[in-house]
XYZ file of C-alpha atoms in Angstrom:
565
model
C 8.077 -14.637 13.615
C 5.098 -15.367 11.725
C 5.636 -16.300 7.663
C 5.045 -13.518 5.478
C 3.696 -15.777 2.244
C 0.378 -15.950 1.291
C -1.050 -19.343 1.477
C -4.623 -19.396 1.173
C -7.171 -21.908 2.642
C -9.510 -24.697 1.749
C -6.109 -26.506 1.179
C -3.391 -24.368 2.654
C -3.154 -22.296 6.215
C -4.293 -18.159 4.723
C -2.388 -14.650 6.058
C -2.491 -11.516 4.796
C -1.557 -8.027 4.078
C -3.416 -5.083 4.016
C -3.523 -1.658 2.586
C -5.482 1.121 3.955
C -2.937 3.626 4.032
C -2.285 4.135 7.577
C 0.642 3.553 10.271
C 2.865 6.586 11.416
C 3.426 7.783 8.143
C 2.944 11.586 7.885
C 2.181 11.257 4.221
C -0.230 8.144 2.978
C -2.859 7.663 0.590
C -5.924 6.002 1.515
C -6.347 2.766 -0.158
C -8.706 0.891 1.956
C -11.950 -0.621 0.364
C -14.384 1.831 -0.949
C -17.372 0.455 0.346
C -20.575 3.059 0.703
C -22.477 2.772 3.369
C -26.681 1.444 2.807
C -28.121 2.576 5.422
C -29.714 6.096 6.153
C -28.147 9.052 7.978
C -28.802 9.121 11.567
C -27.814 12.117 14.430
C -24.038 11.995 15.122
C -25.477 12.749 18.741
C -24.898 9.597 20.872
C -28.010 10.128 22.549
C -30.163 9.539 19.163
C -27.905 6.336 18.725
C -28.953 4.750 22.454
C -32.701 5.716 21.104
C -32.695 4.121 17.456
C -30.659 0.960 19.172
C -32.091 -1.862 17.841
C -31.121 -3.517 21.190
C -34.423 -5.077 22.334
C -35.391 -2.906 25.868
C -35.874 -6.255 28.043
C -33.407 -8.379 27.159
C -31.572 -5.237 27.902
C -32.862 -5.059 31.000
C -32.225 -8.745 32.109
C -29.029 -8.474 30.803
C -28.006 -5.541 32.484
C -29.306 -6.881 36.149
C -27.023 -10.191 35.133
C -24.248 -11.074 37.678
C -21.279 -9.141 36.505
C -22.887 -5.908 35.383
C -23.503 -4.808 32.031
C -23.805 -8.218 29.491
C -24.515 -6.203 26.458
C -21.663 -5.476 23.775
C -22.983 -3.282 21.015
C -21.205 -3.002 17.778
C -21.255 0.583 15.790
C -19.303 0.390 13.381
C -19.197 1.925 9.905
C -22.006 0.409 7.469
C -20.331 -1.019 3.889
C -22.438 -3.799 1.498
C -22.031 -6.904 3.389
C -20.434 -5.909 7.197
C -24.289 -6.264 8.679
C -24.482 -9.379 7.788
C -21.393 -10.432 8.861
C -21.828 -8.866 12.437
C -25.185 -10.182 12.654
C -24.088 -13.738 12.000
C -20.368 -13.937 14.338
C -23.335 -12.310 17.609
C -25.227 -14.872 16.823
C -23.065 -17.013 16.786
C -20.800 -15.735 20.218
C -23.953 -15.514 21.979
C -24.650 -18.973 21.031
C -21.723 -19.698 23.084
C -22.406 -17.523 25.792
C -26.240 -16.607 26.322
C -26.401 -14.031 29.219
C -24.479 -12.123 26.809
C -26.319 -10.197 24.331
C -24.609 -8.215 21.479
C -26.301 -5.840 19.704
C -25.193 -5.318 16.147
C -26.577 -0.828 15.312
C -23.995 -0.134 11.961
C -23.698 3.569 11.421
C -23.095 5.062 7.996
C -19.860 6.544 6.764
C -21.013 9.749 5.991
C -20.125 11.481 8.818
C -19.160 9.145 11.133
C -16.502 10.490 11.862
C -18.288 13.266 14.050
C -20.439 10.389 15.453
C -17.105 8.168 16.386
C -15.098 11.047 17.713
C -19.319 12.020 20.398
C -18.500 8.788 21.277
C -15.667 9.091 22.696
C -16.670 12.379 23.821
C -19.157 10.836 25.566
C -17.215 7.801 26.871
C -18.924 7.143 30.420
C -22.366 7.886 29.096
C -22.630 6.064 25.523
C -24.250 2.173 25.170
C -21.734 2.514 21.989
C -18.109 -0.407 22.783
C -16.914 -0.896 18.774
C -16.115 1.131 16.721
C -13.644 2.028 13.511
C -11.907 3.712 15.822
C -9.198 4.818 13.731
C -11.999 8.116 12.605
C -12.116 8.979 15.735
C -9.290 10.980 16.160
C -7.869 12.084 19.282
C -10.665 12.155 20.975
C -10.490 8.184 21.512
C -7.238 9.561 23.532
C -6.766 7.345 26.494
C -10.577 6.295 26.345
C -10.225 2.989 24.311
C -9.176 -0.482 25.868
C -5.202 -1.353 24.673
C -5.585 -4.457 23.261
C -1.491 -5.223 24.180
C -3.202 -5.253 28.149
C -4.815 -9.095 26.396
C -2.702 -9.743 23.785
C -0.657 -12.643 26.226
C -3.850 -13.923 27.670
C -5.349 -17.013 27.043
C -7.762 -17.586 23.854
C -10.893 -19.795 25.030
C -10.902 -19.893 21.468
C -8.227 -21.268 20.234
C -5.988 -22.729 23.132
C -3.488 -20.312 22.909
C -2.648 -16.585 23.759
C -4.835 -14.643 21.781
C -1.842 -12.536 19.646
C -1.358 -16.169 17.870
C -4.935 -16.488 16.441
C -3.432 -13.355 13.751
C -0.611 -11.806 11.772
C -0.066 -9.883 14.648
C 2.885 -8.359 13.227
C 0.578 -6.257 11.364
C -1.183 -4.484 13.547
C 0.384 -0.655 15.051
C 1.438 -1.058 18.067
C 3.091 2.148 19.599
C 5.968 1.434 20.581
C 6.978 4.503 23.009
C 3.434 3.843 24.778
C 2.905 0.222 24.333
C -0.467 1.395 23.185
C -2.509 -0.615 21.070
C -5.970 0.526 20.521
C -6.832 -0.472 16.628
C -7.447 -3.849 15.881
C -7.105 -4.840 11.954
C -7.807 -8.081 10.409
C -9.017 -7.443 6.850
C -5.723 -7.140 4.630
C -5.096 -4.748 1.216
C -2.155 -4.626 -1.017
C -1.693 -2.617 -4.161
C -0.436 -4.579 -6.972
C -1.089 -4.770 -11.401
C -4.304 -6.581 -12.666
C -3.597 -7.496 -16.248
C -5.803 -8.901 -19.438
C -4.068 -12.408 -19.438
C -5.456 -13.192 -22.703
C -3.863 -9.675 -24.603
C -1.005 -10.816 -22.766
C -1.148 -14.355 -24.219
C -2.163 -12.345 -27.794
C 0.355 -9.899 -27.830
C 3.553 -12.744 -26.243
C 4.396 -10.757 -23.454
C 4.971 -11.738 -19.984
C 4.993 -10.391 -16.622
C 7.225 -7.792 -16.468
C 9.836 -7.373 -13.063
C 11.447 -4.588 -13.487
C 10.262 -1.184 -15.119
C 12.095 -1.319 -18.083
C 10.181 -4.780 -18.862
C 7.095 -2.917 -18.062
C 8.168 -0.134 -20.951
C 9.060 -2.905 -23.325
C 5.366 -4.858 -23.024
C 3.669 -1.540 -23.553
C 6.104 -0.741 -26.714
C 4.417 -4.295 -27.757
C 1.334 -4.191 -26.467
C 0.656 -0.781 -28.191
C 1.487 -1.768 -31.758
C -0.710 -4.477 -31.241
C -3.199 -1.706 -30.734
C -4.199 -1.907 -26.993
C -3.772 0.714 -24.862
C -1.254 -0.550 -22.185
C -1.824 0.230 -18.933
C -5.763 2.028 -17.967
C -4.815 5.462 -15.506
C -6.128 7.620 -13.909
C -4.598 11.446 -13.760
C -7.019 13.062 -11.717
C -6.200 15.215 -8.982
C -7.660 12.662 -6.810
C -5.256 9.323 -8.498
C -2.187 11.281 -7.615
C -3.523 12.381 -3.783
C -5.200 9.204 -2.544
C -5.623 6.916 -5.629
C -3.622 4.886 -8.047
C -0.606 7.288 -9.136
C -0.624 8.808 -5.447
C 0.552 5.056 -4.467
C 2.963 4.572 -7.246
C 5.002 7.572 -6.049
C 4.781 5.709 -2.278
C 5.674 2.670 -3.140
C 9.064 3.695 -6.038
C 10.059 6.784 -3.591
C 10.631 3.854 -0.923
C 13.124 2.284 -3.542
C 14.989 4.916 -2.575
C 14.385 5.553 0.725
C 15.618 2.490 2.352
C 18.276 4.042 4.229
C 16.428 6.873 5.392
C 15.563 4.156 8.545
C 19.497 5.350 10.052
C 18.018 8.803 10.149
C 15.041 8.952 11.810
C 15.457 5.275 13.861
C 15.670 5.561 17.458
C 19.098 6.381 19.195
C 19.731 5.034 22.751
C 18.266 7.627 25.278
C 15.243 8.592 22.977
C 12.509 8.818 24.053
C 11.153 6.403 21.787
C 13.823 4.371 22.284
C 12.829 0.720 22.963
C 16.385 -1.778 24.057
C 14.261 -4.882 23.305
C 13.814 -3.902 19.341
C 16.731 -1.306 18.757
C 19.359 -2.450 21.002
C 19.281 -5.612 17.981
C 18.511 -3.760 14.588
C 20.757 -3.871 11.842
C 19.766 -2.094 8.541
C 19.683 -4.769 5.573
C 17.727 -2.965 1.895
C 17.468 -6.379 0.891
C 15.216 -8.185 3.867
C 11.440 -5.843 2.595
C 10.979 -6.777 6.318
C 13.806 -4.737 8.042
C 11.877 -1.875 8.956
C 8.876 -3.452 10.303
C 7.643 -2.110 13.656
C 8.359 -4.984 15.234
C 11.630 -4.351 14.068
C 12.994 -1.008 14.457
C 11.221 1.704 17.084
C 11.235 5.805 14.619
C 11.433 9.082 16.438
C 9.590 11.958 14.604
C 11.367 14.886 16.157
C 14.774 13.080 14.256
C 12.891 12.597 10.883
C 11.604 16.158 10.848
C 14.769 17.731 12.249
C 16.361 15.417 8.716
C 13.586 17.652 6.718
C 14.966 20.870 8.052
C 18.101 20.382 7.326
C 17.557 18.775 4.231
C 19.267 15.758 5.148
C 16.452 13.575 4.158
C 15.080 15.405 0.873
C 13.373 15.209 -2.633
C 16.175 17.135 -4.319
C 17.932 13.166 -5.173
C 19.350 10.906 -7.316
C 17.077 8.208 -6.861
C 14.081 10.650 -7.019
C 15.359 11.570 -10.178
C 15.355 7.775 -11.572
C 11.645 7.181 -10.338
C 10.061 10.279 -11.822
C 11.861 9.985 -14.965
C 10.976 6.319 -15.007
C 7.197 7.576 -14.403
C 7.993 10.036 -17.108
C 8.659 7.173 -19.365
C 5.142 5.666 -19.510
C 2.630 8.461 -18.156
C 1.067 8.989 -20.277
C 2.728 7.696 -22.911
C 1.138 4.630 -22.699
C -2.124 5.011 -20.506
C -3.957 6.907 -23.569
C -1.586 10.396 -23.893
C -3.748 13.456 -22.824
C -6.939 11.378 -22.428
C -5.646 9.875 -19.188
C -5.452 13.720 -17.267
C -9.215 13.437 -17.606
C -9.984 10.265 -16.915
C -11.101 8.910 -13.472
C -11.069 5.769 -11.544
C -13.966 4.570 -13.070
C -13.003 5.211 -16.406
C -10.040 3.309 -16.456
C -11.848 0.359 -14.503
C -14.280 0.782 -17.839
C -11.447 0.604 -20.538
C -9.577 -2.932 -18.867
C -13.667 -4.567 -18.483
C -14.132 -3.399 -21.913
C -10.750 -5.015 -23.059
C -9.237 -2.199 -24.655
C -6.218 -1.270 -22.049
C -4.143 -4.681 -20.828
C -3.188 -3.876 -17.786
C -4.612 -1.810 -14.167
C -3.224 -0.678 -10.898
C -5.304 -1.486 -7.749
C -6.414 -2.869 -4.722
C -6.657 -6.836 -3.807
C -10.242 -6.308 -3.611
C -10.463 -5.603 -7.207
C -9.594 -9.133 -8.043
C -12.835 -10.208 -5.831
C -15.216 -7.812 -7.351
C -13.867 -9.261 -10.924
C -14.573 -12.627 -10.432
C -18.008 -11.539 -9.050
C -18.512 -9.039 -12.112
C -17.524 -12.262 -14.476
C -19.819 -14.294 -12.514
C -22.966 -11.472 -13.697
C -21.797 -11.007 -17.517
C -21.624 -14.930 -17.771
C -25.665 -15.071 -16.724
C -26.595 -11.795 -18.118
C -27.080 -9.158 -15.781
C -25.812 -5.657 -15.743
C -22.382 -5.078 -14.557
C -22.428 -0.953 -13.119
C -19.469 1.092 -10.717
C -20.944 3.900 -8.670
C -25.074 3.111 -10.083
C -23.215 3.735 -14.234
C -23.753 1.027 -15.709
C -20.814 -0.264 -17.883
C -21.766 -1.325 -21.758
C -19.182 -3.941 -23.444
C -17.655 -5.381 -21.035
C -16.121 -8.316 -22.159
C -15.310 -11.697 -20.133
C -11.137 -12.557 -19.960
C -8.703 -14.307 -17.891
C -7.571 -12.267 -15.575
C -4.210 -12.086 -13.255
C -2.001 -10.066 -11.291
C 1.636 -8.879 -10.498
C 3.793 -6.685 -8.250
C 5.371 -4.462 -8.052
C 8.132 -4.169 -11.830
C 11.443 -2.932 -10.073
C 12.884 0.420 -11.196
C 16.455 0.092 -11.479
C 19.040 3.446 -12.069
C 21.002 5.725 -9.230
C 19.852 5.954 -5.917
C 17.797 2.814 -6.034
C 18.576 0.972 -2.471
C 16.322 -1.716 -1.867
C 13.607 -3.641 -4.310
C 10.293 -2.029 -5.090
C 7.756 -3.056 -2.183
C 3.888 -2.360 -2.452
C 1.359 -0.716 -0.135
C 0.121 -3.829 1.542
C -1.576 -3.134 5.446
C -3.876 -4.254 7.630
C -6.810 -2.495 7.693
C -10.223 -2.425 9.281
C -9.113 -0.435 12.776
C -11.973 -1.644 15.109
C -11.313 -0.474 18.651
C -13.725 -0.352 21.671
C -14.195 2.316 24.425
C -13.322 1.404 27.750
C -15.512 1.232 30.782
C -15.457 -0.817 33.749
C -13.022 -3.688 34.007
C -15.290 -6.314 34.267
C -17.263 -5.238 30.818
C -13.558 -4.567 28.754
C -13.351 -8.466 29.593
C -16.525 -9.509 28.698
C -15.823 -6.989 25.091
C -12.197 -8.726 24.943
C -13.786 -12.161 24.576
C -16.107 -11.136 22.343
C -13.123 -9.633 20.293
C -11.234 -13.329 21.071
C -13.924 -15.519 19.698
C -14.245 -12.436 16.294
C -11.048 -12.545 15.729
C -10.662 -16.636 15.544
C -10.803 -18.858 12.839
C -13.874 -20.086 13.765
C -15.490 -16.328 14.107
C -14.355 -15.028 10.983
C -15.033 -17.344 9.160
C -18.427 -17.061 10.342
C -18.228 -13.261 9.292
C -17.063 -13.831 5.597
C -19.652 -16.967 5.031
C -22.158 -14.241 5.614
C -20.634 -11.357 5.021
C -19.810 -12.466 1.041
C -23.070 -13.535 0.701
C -24.641 -10.324 1.225
C -22.425 -8.817 -1.156
C -19.155 -8.160 0.874
C -16.010 -7.351 -0.776
C -13.147 -8.291 0.724
C -9.756 -6.088 -0.023
C -7.891 -8.809 1.041
C -6.962 -12.112 2.398
C -8.157 -11.933 6.749
C -4.864 -11.500 8.776
C -6.788 -14.516 10.894
C -5.573 -17.644 10.561
C -6.966 -20.193 9.333
C -10.283 -18.833 7.897
C -11.878 -20.148 4.691
C -12.986 -18.600 1.798
C -15.635 -20.427 -1.457
C -13.641 -21.158 -4.009
C -14.419 -18.623 -6.355
C -12.354 -15.797 -2.931
C -10.085 -18.651 -2.588
C -8.885 -18.921 -6.396
C -8.850 -15.060 -6.270
C -6.206 -14.522 -3.750
C -4.484 -18.004 -3.573
C -1.084 -16.309 -5.895
C -0.437 -13.537 -3.337
C 2.513 -13.028 -1.845
C 3.527 -10.441 0.740
C 6.402 -8.051 -0.119
C 7.080 -5.864 1.989
C 4.956 -2.207 2.656
C 6.035 1.019 1.632
C 4.008 2.867 4.463
C 5.678 1.926 7.388
C 7.933 4.502 8.510
C 9.107 7.469 6.946
C 10.485 6.122 3.648
C 8.168 8.028 1.310
C 6.949 10.760 3.365
C 8.490 12.945 0.787
C 6.654 11.482 -2.207
C 3.326 13.378 -3.135
C 2.784 16.721 -1.500
C 4.123 16.803 2.803
C 1.866 15.671 6.163
C -1.324 15.653 4.571
C -1.926 19.236 4.051
C -4.452 20.165 0.903
C -2.282 22.906 -0.275
C 0.512 20.558 -0.816
C -1.241 17.822 -2.517
C -2.661 20.379 -4.998
C 0.861 22.142 -5.575
C 1.961 18.874 -6.401
C -0.828 17.560 -8.716
C -0.133 20.631 -10.749
C 3.684 20.133 -11.255
C 2.789 16.217 -11.635
C 1.025 17.469 -15.268
C 3.481 19.944 -16.207
C 6.513 17.040 -16.027
C 3.893 14.435 -18.006
C 2.878 17.012 -20.149
C 6.676 17.870 -21.005
C 6.416 21.252 -20.399
C 8.821 20.995 -17.142
C 11.957 18.255 -16.916
C 12.622 16.277 -14.426
C 15.207 18.775 -12.464
C 12.674 21.123 -11.938
C 10.123 18.646 -11.394
C 12.670 18.053 -7.949
C 12.764 21.706 -7.693
C 9.663 22.449 -7.325
C 8.585 19.423 -5.239
C 11.193 19.783 -2.621
C 10.266 24.070 -2.527
C 6.310 22.696 -1.841
C 7.903 20.572 1.607
C 9.687 23.860 2.599
C 6.544 25.149 2.459
C 4.636 23.501 4.054
C 7.250 21.991 6.462
C 6.644 23.936 9.284
C 2.705 23.529 9.082
C 3.508 19.762 9.230
C 5.038 20.182 12.274
C 2.407 22.197 13.764
C -0.330 19.136 13.190
C 2.133 16.638 14.345
C 2.847 18.609 17.651
C 5.842 19.226 17.245
C 7.815 22.815 17.281
C 11.132 24.205 16.037
C 12.957 24.286 19.697
C 11.830 20.144 20.137
C 14.020 19.237 17.018
C 17.419 21.218 18.969
C 16.640 17.663 21.732
C 15.134 15.166 18.922
C 16.152 12.650 22.089
C 13.661 14.368 24.858
C 9.911 13.680 24.179
C 8.623 16.984 21.582
C 6.442 19.781 24.531
C 3.602 20.211 21.450
C 3.729 24.389 22.794
């Protein structure tokens, strides 16, 4: 097992975690990097991709005619800022090692990418595309993507050892039941608190490690004339943004033992004796419920939700939401919080008016870049809107302060997950082998360093340190990440599934937002809030099961694989 502490290089090895809310959790927020496409819309038809591809026609024909078949690899991930420069550099470095191979970089706009990626896999037998962001192809990719698991134990020519030892393998998403591993994620994301060190020093407060300490810090900062926390309070924040992240992180403190409910039992279709025979629940270990240590049975999860063995009405959830109500909106601008979006909250933080702000690890690098702009007299903008009155200050970070009290089962974890979700269309065996060789190079310390150098130079903002071992960064990025450590991911299981609505159902999240406002505005008490929350879950339960292809009949025999009918 690799060490889980992140030690960044140039002087030490760097590993990481990521924050794109993914995995097998029915309700997870997307806290991944927020880059926008830099290319124009293109057709979602795969045929147009072939016509518009930047592939040089002659070299493609020559490559296709070489021994071993098709020697062209086409990369068509989303075209976020800096990505094209990074992929182009990796492609050039790989072709220098393998002149017989032609690597085409043909990135696609983010808008409409899901439809485009779905179409690629629907036309997998004729498509020229190889590497995509497979998470956005949904079910269309099932059975049509290369299974990385078939190659993980192979020796990599770019490291001299098994491929899986080039990167943080434990952070990958592997289906324990089927062994399928179709999405390679090599970037990390972590949600954390950022703070203005200058304000903390002026007021004389220290980093809080518990929620009660956070309240004490807020009181002193507010008394000094600053807004303690910059927090968006709109619907997006409670659904897929900051308040939604906090809801998941702190619900997880109360549900660590739920692993005993939904973990696979002997005889279950999901049971893996090489893992589950050795599992022992330990709430003091934040990595105790990693996917490499215990498998989960979704049927057992739904059965527990149905009979309220797993419920939102618990002493722990009362502790959590009472804690939230003690802080929000009182220390986040009062009623103004509910009219503040993400950019508005971030603006308050940049202006030195608010002392603390919650965001992903990418915000550390973005802040460093913005402070360089400020020092050189350049304009700082969020989504093309100029930010006025920005002040320079020293940035600090700290992890989630733990709540304490009834029903709390473990220390606070956060959302720290891998993202990237690079999948490859399966074609012939020879071509699959070629694509996997390229991915071995890309995921090596050399390949990822080549990517990062070029991407960063072109404006790429990493969401966190790379999961590839031995990656080197420029000093300013290294310094931004050097204090980050892994504290455990709250999104890897069903432990936070009842945190903020149910199973990605829009109506459920809208209801959640409405009664959150009622609680935080003092219109209902926390007991009423939890009753409404449980009613919301119950009302959307069968829709959630349908979306997961599990029936009420399946719940009667949770050891069996669900029929989905």
